[in-house]
Amino acid sequence: MTYRSFSFLFSLLMLVGTSLGQDSQTASILKPVLGGDGESGYHAMLSRGYKPLFNGKDLSGWRNPYPHGEAKVVDGEIHLLADQKFFLVTEQKYSDFRVSVEIHLPEGDANSGVMFRCHVDDDAVKKVFGYQAECDGSDRRWSGGFYDESRRGWIWPSTKGRSEDQFLRHEEESKAAFADSTIANALNRNGWNRYVVTCVKDVITIELNGVQTVRFRDATDISGFIGIQHHGEKGQTYRFRNLFIKELPEIPAEEHVALVQQEPVSIKRISDKVTQIDFGKVAFGNLVMPIAAGGGSASVHFGEKLKAGRIDQNPPGTVRYGMTPIRNGQQLGNWVVPAPVDTRNVEQAGLMNANPPAVLTPANWGSVMPFRWIEIEGLADDYPFELIRRRTAFSATWNDDASSFECSDEMLNKIWDLCKYSIKATTFAGVYVDGDRERIPYEADAYLNQLSHYTTDDNVKMAARSFDWLMENGTWPTEWAPHMVFMAHAEWMYSGDNEWLKHRYESLKAKTLMHRSGDDGLVRSSEIDQKRTDIVDWPQKERDKFVFTEINTVVNAFHIEALKRMAVMASAIGKNDDAKAFGDRVELAKAAFQKALFDDAAGIYRDGVGTEHSSIHANFFPLAFGIVPQEKISGVLAWLREKDMACSPYAAQYFMEALFRGGLDDKALDLMTADGNRSWKHMVNSGTTISWEAWDLKYKPNQDWNHAWGAAPANLLPRYVLGAEAGSPGWTSVAIRPNPGKLNYARGRIPTPRGPVEIDWKNESTFTISLALPDGVSAKVDLPAADASKDVSVDGKNVDATKADGRWILNDEISGNVIIEVK
């Protein structure tokens, strides 16, 4: 048995200076609200891949090991009645899983819980014992606590007389965590509550209504039953519904990724013992090769980087190298040569503060890694090297012809090719992962990946799959939580699927950072937030000397943008009261944001309250999110125009968005193609075939070379240079707004769920654009206007258009195939 208190959880919850108003309007958007009849929750769980533990009709699969207690099904719920404590338990045992149960406590004295990995001794008086997630109806408010029923007592929080000595070591810390309002108020005492318990190896996590209450390591039990409790109060009825389980690990690639065999691009004999094979581009995979006859052994070296013409066997950072030994034999056929296993890429339960589980690839593949070159040492020169194939993992539905981009700047064309392939190559896991260092999804990484997947492929179900994965396996940075709101909004705008959104809407309330906001609407950051969890940019040296304070500009910009998108989504699914509450909160926070954080004398934003420093991040994030008042935009843009790429490839997504939306397309394109080592031009000139995590190893020595968040131009060029974005959910309408900068022409294809949008524009003495829209899709068109331009024609006929801020905006929407000219 091992244990360790999760002090980091407590640190995150101890917030400084917040006093969030608890009026009914605010309370409705602060945390998830479970529907009255439970039906929406039932379908939501099914849509996320969960299996019902209760069929809603009878108690099949459940049993009561006690001679007392009654369990019955009433209107799709399990009702427990008793005058002595008892547990209803499953007939099947489970090991690693995520279980979700909704509980409604009766009024008055009440206590219940969810048993997991528990045990049954039919011959004992206390027949059911083991792990329990507590549901506490008393004023003590320990709901979500970790209890060991009829065995070791309270684990987290712990208390004298009811916990073993080993758990009393963290008594003060654990009680303080449960005294914090975030956990203490997590239970809805008079309504439904959702418990989610996750067990992965010896790591146990408990969540209550979207609030993580426990993360603890204990190896006492690795499998057992699931159970629900009646505490024994006579006359009390305990209600349970929507009991679901998802057995772990999930391996998305089993259904959604295919192995493709690729021939070598070149084969070169290095020496009498070594042959080097180049597959042209880096990809995730392994090898299949003919079995060599005879005895002896050989070695296969896999490499992502060359040094002096040979595979670099000691590469920097997380650039990959590995070696797999092979033994010659007499049998006929082929070897499948797996790549070496990096334990971090398969880790399901690491150290206490470690990441969520790594995304696994199918066992029958053999292990895979990113590599471009192999060197085979020990095979004779008459071996049929030309028959070696790389087995490469790509999304099974990837379509190379779904998208295209070409313009008058050849470097931008190369950047597009690099970034598009980067998105394809990183589909190997079936969900978006951060690269090959940990192979886990991160929220910000996944959002940037999602945007670029939409613009490069025409089957993008991986985006919704990645969203669901991250909602269950979130990571620690502050701004990564609002990215979940961004991901949901982007998926809804792409698909237009209101049902998908309805099933996930309530859970998003825990991702807006409202629990850290004060009565003025602004988010506060505790000392631990300022030192660790507030990201701003990553790695730390890419923050343009950002100064962290209790109220900082970047965190609050993300908070406001998350609230704005929540308001839009709430309205779309008929949650009008929520939409108003979110909208009101946006206006409150925006007013406080402007008053507290804008430097009127300088005309730009400070990093936070209490500092006079202004980083580019404190200015381009508000600009990208549309928070800057109209009369202040020009000043912020003028300041940013003079700045270089003082941010990472991640933050550059938002920096470029701010510049394009502000009309500084020439500046954005110049930064993308700038000389030096802080641009995508540098990546291209380096010879890499997948985008990097950082601009260069000097900025992040442990970076990997297969990171999709470095591929932002894959979405920026179609969205802003070609100029096509969804104008309404599901692409029923399109917003066409090209930003040519100094380019003479651009053409390409943007995939949508309704078919491709084809764009071909020329920026010469006049601006001419040819559009081909899918059937049933209309477009609102906004085109660049030269100072001398007088009117706009569609297919040769003048049309009504309004000229404003250097743009021509067509008054009427267009459809079909048209040619528009600004004259």
Short mmCIF file of N, CA and C in Angstrom, two decimals, residues 621-720:
data_model
loop_
_atom_site.label_atom_id
_atom_site.label_comp_id
_atom_site.label_asym_id
_atom_site.label_seq_id
_atom_site.Cartn_x
_atom_site.Cartn_y
_atom_site.Cartn_z
N PHE A 621 -3.66 39.34 -27.41
CA PHE A 621 -4.77 38.49 -26.98
C PHE A 621 -6.09 39.29 -26.90
N PRO A 622 -6.13 40.44 -26.22
CA PRO A 622 -7.38 41.22 -26.24
C PRO A 622 -7.82 41.62 -27.64
N LEU A 623 -6.84 41.91 -28.50
CA LEU A 623 -7.19 42.30 -29.87
C LEU A 623 -7.78 41.12 -30.64
N ALA A 624 -7.16 39.95 -30.52
CA ALA A 624 -7.66 38.76 -31.20
C ALA A 624 -9.05 38.39 -30.73
N PHE A 625 -9.35 38.66 -29.45
CA PHE A 625 -10.64 38.28 -28.87
C PHE A 625 -11.71 39.38 -29.00
N GLY A 626 -11.36 40.49 -29.64
CA GLY A 626 -12.34 41.55 -29.85
C GLY A 626 -12.73 42.28 -28.58
N ILE A 627 -11.82 42.35 -27.61
CA ILE A 627 -12.11 43.01 -26.34
C ILE A 627 -11.75 44.49 -26.37
N VAL A 628 -10.87 44.86 -27.27
CA VAL A 628 -10.39 46.25 -27.32
C VAL A 628 -11.50 47.15 -27.85
N PRO A 629 -11.84 48.23 -27.13
CA PRO A 629 -12.86 49.16 -27.64
C PRO A 629 -12.46 49.71 -29.01
N GLN A 630 -13.44 50.00 -29.84
CA GLN A 630 -13.19 50.41 -31.22
C GLN A 630 -12.23 51.59 -31.28
N GLU A 631 -12.41 52.56 -30.40
CA GLU A 631 -11.60 53.77 -30.47
C GLU A 631 -10.16 53.55 -30.00
N LYS A 632 -9.86 52.38 -29.41
CA LYS A 632 -8.52 52.10 -28.91
C LYS A 632 -7.74 51.16 -29.85
N ILE A 633 -8.42 50.58 -30.83
CA ILE A 633 -7.79 49.55 -31.66
C ILE A 633 -6.60 50.09 -32.44
N SER A 634 -6.74 51.25 -33.03
CA SER A 634 -5.66 51.77 -33.88
C SER A 634 -4.37 51.96 -33.09
N GLY A 635 -4.48 52.41 -31.85
CA GLY A 635 -3.29 52.61 -31.04
C GLY A 635 -2.60 51.30 -30.69
N VAL A 636 -3.39 50.30 -30.34
CA VAL A 636 -2.82 48.98 -30.04
C VAL A 636 -2.16 48.39 -31.27
N LEU A 637 -2.82 48.51 -32.43
CA LEU A 637 -2.25 47.99 -33.67
C LEU A 637 -0.95 48.71 -34.05
N ALA A 638 -0.94 50.02 -33.89
CA ALA A 638 0.27 50.78 -34.22
C ALA A 638 1.43 50.31 -33.36
N TRP A 639 1.18 50.02 -32.11
CA TRP A 639 2.24 49.54 -31.21
C TRP A 639 2.70 48.15 -31.62
N LEU A 640 1.76 47.27 -31.95
CA LEU A 640 2.12 45.91 -32.34
C LEU A 640 2.85 45.88 -33.68
N ARG A 641 2.55 46.82 -34.56
CA ARG A 641 3.21 46.83 -35.87
C ARG A 641 4.72 46.92 -35.74
N GLU A 642 5.18 47.51 -34.67
CA GLU A 642 6.62 47.70 -34.49
C GLU A 642 7.29 46.53 -33.77
N LYS A 643 6.53 45.50 -33.43
CA LYS A 643 7.06 44.40 -32.65
C LYS A 643 7.42 43.21 -33.53
N ASP A 644 8.39 42.43 -33.06
CA ASP A 644 8.79 41.20 -33.73
C ASP A 644 8.04 40.02 -33.12
N MET A 645 8.39 38.83 -33.55
CA MET A 645 7.74 37.61 -33.08
C MET A 645 8.26 37.24 -31.70
N ALA A 646 7.90 38.06 -30.70
CA ALA A 646 8.37 37.85 -29.33
C ALA A 646 7.43 36.93 -28.58
N CYS A 647 7.07 35.83 -29.23
CA CYS A 647 6.16 34.85 -28.63
C CYS A 647 6.46 33.49 -29.27
N SER A 648 5.86 32.45 -28.74
CA SER A 648 6.07 31.08 -29.24
C SER A 648 5.19 30.79 -30.44
N PRO A 649 5.38 29.64 -31.11
CA PRO A 649 4.45 29.24 -32.18
C PRO A 649 3.01 29.11 -31.69
N TYR A 650 2.81 28.72 -30.43
CA TYR A 650 1.44 28.66 -29.88
C TYR A 650 0.81 30.04 -29.87
N ALA A 651 1.43 30.99 -29.21
CA ALA A 651 0.85 32.33 -29.10
C ALA A 651 0.82 33.04 -30.44
N ALA A 652 1.70 32.64 -31.36
CA ALA A 652 1.70 33.25 -32.69
C ALA A 652 0.38 33.04 -33.41
N GLN A 653 -0.34 31.95 -33.11
CA GLN A 653 -1.68 31.77 -33.67
C GLN A 653 -2.54 33.00 -33.38
N TYR A 654 -2.53 33.45 -32.13
CA TYR A 654 -3.36 34.58 -31.72
C TYR A 654 -2.76 35.91 -32.17
N PHE A 655 -1.43 36.02 -32.18
CA PHE A 655 -0.77 37.23 -32.66
C PHE A 655 -1.14 37.46 -34.12
N MET A 656 -1.05 36.39 -34.94
CA MET A 656 -1.40 36.53 -36.37
C MET A 656 -2.88 36.86 -36.53
N GLU A 657 -3.75 36.21 -35.75
CA GLU A 657 -5.18 36.53 -35.84
C GLU A 657 -5.44 38.00 -35.54
N ALA A 658 -4.78 38.53 -34.52
CA ALA A 658 -4.96 39.93 -34.16
C ALA A 658 -4.53 40.84 -35.31
N LEU A 659 -3.40 40.52 -35.94
CA LEU A 659 -2.89 41.35 -37.03
C LEU A 659 -3.81 41.27 -38.25
N PHE A 660 -4.21 40.06 -38.63
CA PHE A 660 -5.09 39.93 -39.80
C PHE A 660 -6.43 40.63 -39.56
N ARG A 661 -7.01 40.44 -38.39
CA ARG A 661 -8.30 41.05 -38.12
C ARG A 661 -8.20 42.56 -37.99
N GLY A 662 -7.02 43.04 -37.64
CA GLY A 662 -6.82 44.48 -37.53
C GLY A 662 -6.37 45.13 -38.81
N GLY A 663 -6.30 44.38 -39.91
CA GLY A 663 -5.90 44.95 -41.19
C GLY A 663 -4.41 45.02 -41.42
N LEU A 664 -3.61 44.42 -40.53
CA LEU A 664 -2.15 44.41 -40.72
C LEU A 664 -1.71 43.09 -41.34
N ASP A 665 -2.33 42.74 -42.48
CA ASP A 665 -1.99 41.47 -43.13
C ASP A 665 -0.56 41.47 -43.65
N ASP A 666 -0.08 42.63 -44.10
CA ASP A 666 1.31 42.69 -44.56
C ASP A 666 2.27 42.37 -43.42
N LYS A 667 1.98 42.88 -42.22
CA LYS A 667 2.82 42.61 -41.05
C LYS A 667 2.77 41.12 -40.70
N ALA A 668 1.59 40.53 -40.71
CA ALA A 668 1.47 39.12 -40.37
C ALA A 668 2.26 38.25 -41.34
N LEU A 669 2.14 38.52 -42.63
CA LEU A 669 2.86 37.71 -43.62
C LEU A 669 4.36 37.93 -43.52
N ASP A 670 4.76 39.16 -43.23
CA ASP A 670 6.20 39.43 -43.05
C ASP A 670 6.76 38.63 -41.87
N LEU A 671 6.01 38.53 -40.78
CA LEU A 671 6.48 37.78 -39.62
C LEU A 671 6.55 36.28 -39.91
N MET A 672 5.60 35.77 -40.67
CA MET A 672 5.63 34.35 -41.03
C MET A 672 6.87 34.00 -41.83
N THR A 673 7.29 34.91 -42.69
CA THR A 673 8.38 34.63 -43.62
C THR A 673 9.65 35.40 -43.28
N ALA A 674 9.78 35.85 -42.05
CA ALA A 674 10.92 36.67 -41.67
C ALA A 674 12.22 35.88 -41.66
N ASP A 675 13.32 36.57 -41.95
CA ASP A 675 14.64 35.96 -41.78
C ASP A 675 14.92 35.78 -40.29
N GLY A 676 15.95 35.03 -39.98
CA GLY A 676 16.26 34.76 -38.59
C GLY A 676 15.64 33.44 -38.16
N ASN A 677 15.64 33.19 -36.85
CA ASN A 677 15.19 31.87 -36.38
C ASN A 677 13.87 31.92 -35.63
N ARG A 678 13.05 32.97 -35.86
CA ARG A 678 11.77 33.06 -35.18
C ARG A 678 10.64 33.22 -36.20
N SER A 679 10.54 32.27 -37.10
CA SER A 679 9.49 32.32 -38.12
C SER A 679 9.31 30.91 -38.69
N TRP A 680 8.22 30.76 -39.44
CA TRP A 680 8.02 29.48 -40.11
C TRP A 680 8.99 29.32 -41.28
N LYS A 681 9.49 30.41 -41.78
CA LYS A 681 10.54 30.32 -42.80
C LYS A 681 11.75 29.57 -42.24
N HIS A 682 12.08 29.84 -40.99
CA HIS A 682 13.21 29.16 -40.36
C HIS A 682 12.95 27.66 -40.27
N MET A 683 11.72 27.26 -39.93
CA MET A 683 11.41 25.83 -39.90
C MET A 683 11.61 25.21 -41.28
N VAL A 684 11.08 25.87 -42.31
CA VAL A 684 11.21 25.34 -43.67
C VAL A 684 12.67 25.21 -44.06
N ASN A 685 13.44 26.25 -43.83
CA ASN A 685 14.85 26.24 -44.23
C ASN A 685 15.69 25.24 -43.43
N SER A 686 15.19 24.84 -42.27
CA SER A 686 15.91 23.84 -41.48
C SER A 686 15.84 22.46 -42.09
N GLY A 687 14.87 22.24 -42.98
CA GLY A 687 14.68 20.93 -43.58
C GLY A 687 13.71 20.04 -42.85
N THR A 688 13.11 20.52 -41.76
CA THR A 688 12.13 19.69 -41.06
C THR A 688 10.92 19.42 -41.96
N THR A 689 10.25 18.31 -41.72
CA THR A 689 9.05 17.99 -42.49
C THR A 689 7.80 17.99 -41.62
N ILE A 690 7.95 18.16 -40.32
CA ILE A 690 6.84 18.38 -39.40
C ILE A 690 7.18 19.60 -38.57
N SER A 691 6.18 20.41 -38.27
CA SER A 691 6.45 21.64 -37.54
C SER A 691 6.96 21.35 -36.13
N TRP A 692 7.69 22.31 -35.62
CA TRP A 692 8.32 22.18 -34.30
C TRP A 692 7.44 22.75 -33.20
N GLU A 693 7.79 22.37 -31.98
CA GLU A 693 7.12 22.91 -30.80
C GLU A 693 7.56 24.33 -30.51
N ALA A 694 8.78 24.68 -30.85
CA ALA A 694 9.34 26.02 -30.61
C ALA A 694 10.06 26.47 -31.86
N TRP A 695 10.39 27.77 -31.89
CA TRP A 695 11.05 28.28 -33.09
C TRP A 695 12.41 27.65 -33.31
N ASP A 696 13.07 27.29 -32.23
CA ASP A 696 14.41 26.72 -32.35
C ASP A 696 14.75 26.07 -31.02
N LEU A 697 15.69 25.14 -31.05
CA LEU A 697 16.11 24.48 -29.83
C LEU A 697 16.67 25.45 -28.80
N LYS A 698 17.21 26.57 -29.25
CA LYS A 698 17.76 27.53 -28.29
C LYS A 698 16.67 28.14 -27.41
N TYR A 699 15.41 28.13 -27.89
CA TYR A 699 14.31 28.69 -27.11
C TYR A 699 13.60 27.64 -26.26
N LYS A 700 13.74 26.37 -26.62
CA LYS A 700 13.17 25.29 -25.82
C LYS A 700 14.03 24.05 -26.04
N PRO A 701 15.05 23.88 -25.21
CA PRO A 701 16.01 22.80 -25.43
C PRO A 701 15.39 21.41 -25.44
N ASN A 702 14.25 21.21 -24.78
CA ASN A 702 13.65 19.88 -24.77
C ASN A 702 12.49 19.75 -25.75
N GLN A 703 12.43 20.66 -26.73
CA GLN A 703 11.30 20.62 -27.65
C GLN A 703 11.32 19.37 -28.51
N ASP A 704 10.11 19.00 -29.00
CA ASP A 704 10.05 17.92 -29.98
C ASP A 704 9.86 18.51 -31.38
N TRP A 705 10.10 17.68 -32.37
CA TRP A 705 10.07 18.11 -33.76
C TRP A 705 8.83 17.59 -34.49
N ASN A 706 7.76 17.36 -33.77
CA ASN A 706 6.56 16.80 -34.41
C ASN A 706 5.32 17.32 -33.68
N HIS A 707 5.19 18.63 -33.62
CA HIS A 707 4.22 19.28 -32.75
C HIS A 707 3.24 20.10 -33.60
N ALA A 708 1.96 19.72 -33.57
CA ALA A 708 0.99 20.37 -34.45
C ALA A 708 0.67 21.80 -34.04
N TRP A 709 0.95 22.18 -32.79
CA TRP A 709 0.65 23.59 -32.45
C TRP A 709 1.62 24.53 -33.16
N GLY A 710 2.67 24.00 -33.73
CA GLY A 710 3.58 24.80 -34.54
C GLY A 710 3.14 24.94 -35.98
N ALA A 711 1.96 24.42 -36.33
CA ALA A 711 1.49 24.41 -37.71
C ALA A 711 0.37 25.41 -37.96
N ALA A 712 0.35 26.50 -37.21
CA ALA A 712 -0.76 27.46 -37.30
C ALA A 712 -1.04 27.97 -38.72
N PRO A 713 -0.03 28.18 -39.59
CA PRO A 713 -0.37 28.64 -40.95
C PRO A 713 -1.30 27.71 -41.72
N ALA A 714 -1.41 26.45 -41.29
CA ALA A 714 -2.35 25.55 -41.94
C ALA A 714 -3.78 26.05 -41.81
N ASN A 715 -4.09 26.80 -40.75
CA ASN A 715 -5.42 27.43 -40.67
C ASN A 715 -5.38 28.92 -40.97
N LEU A 716 -4.26 29.58 -40.68
CA LEU A 716 -4.20 31.02 -40.90
C LEU A 716 -4.28 31.39 -42.37
N LEU A 717 -3.58 30.64 -43.22
CA LEU A 717 -3.57 30.99 -44.65
C LEU A 717 -4.93 30.79 -45.31
N PRO A 718 -5.65 29.70 -45.07
CA PRO A 718 -7.00 29.59 -45.64
C PRO A 718 -7.99 30.59 -45.04
N ARG A 719 -7.91 30.81 -43.73
CA ARG A 719 -8.92 31.65 -43.07
C ARG A 719 -8.72 33.14 -43.38
N TYR A 720 -7.47 33.56 -43.50
CA TYR A 720 -7.22 35.00 -43.62
C TYR A 720 -6.65 35.42 -44.96
#
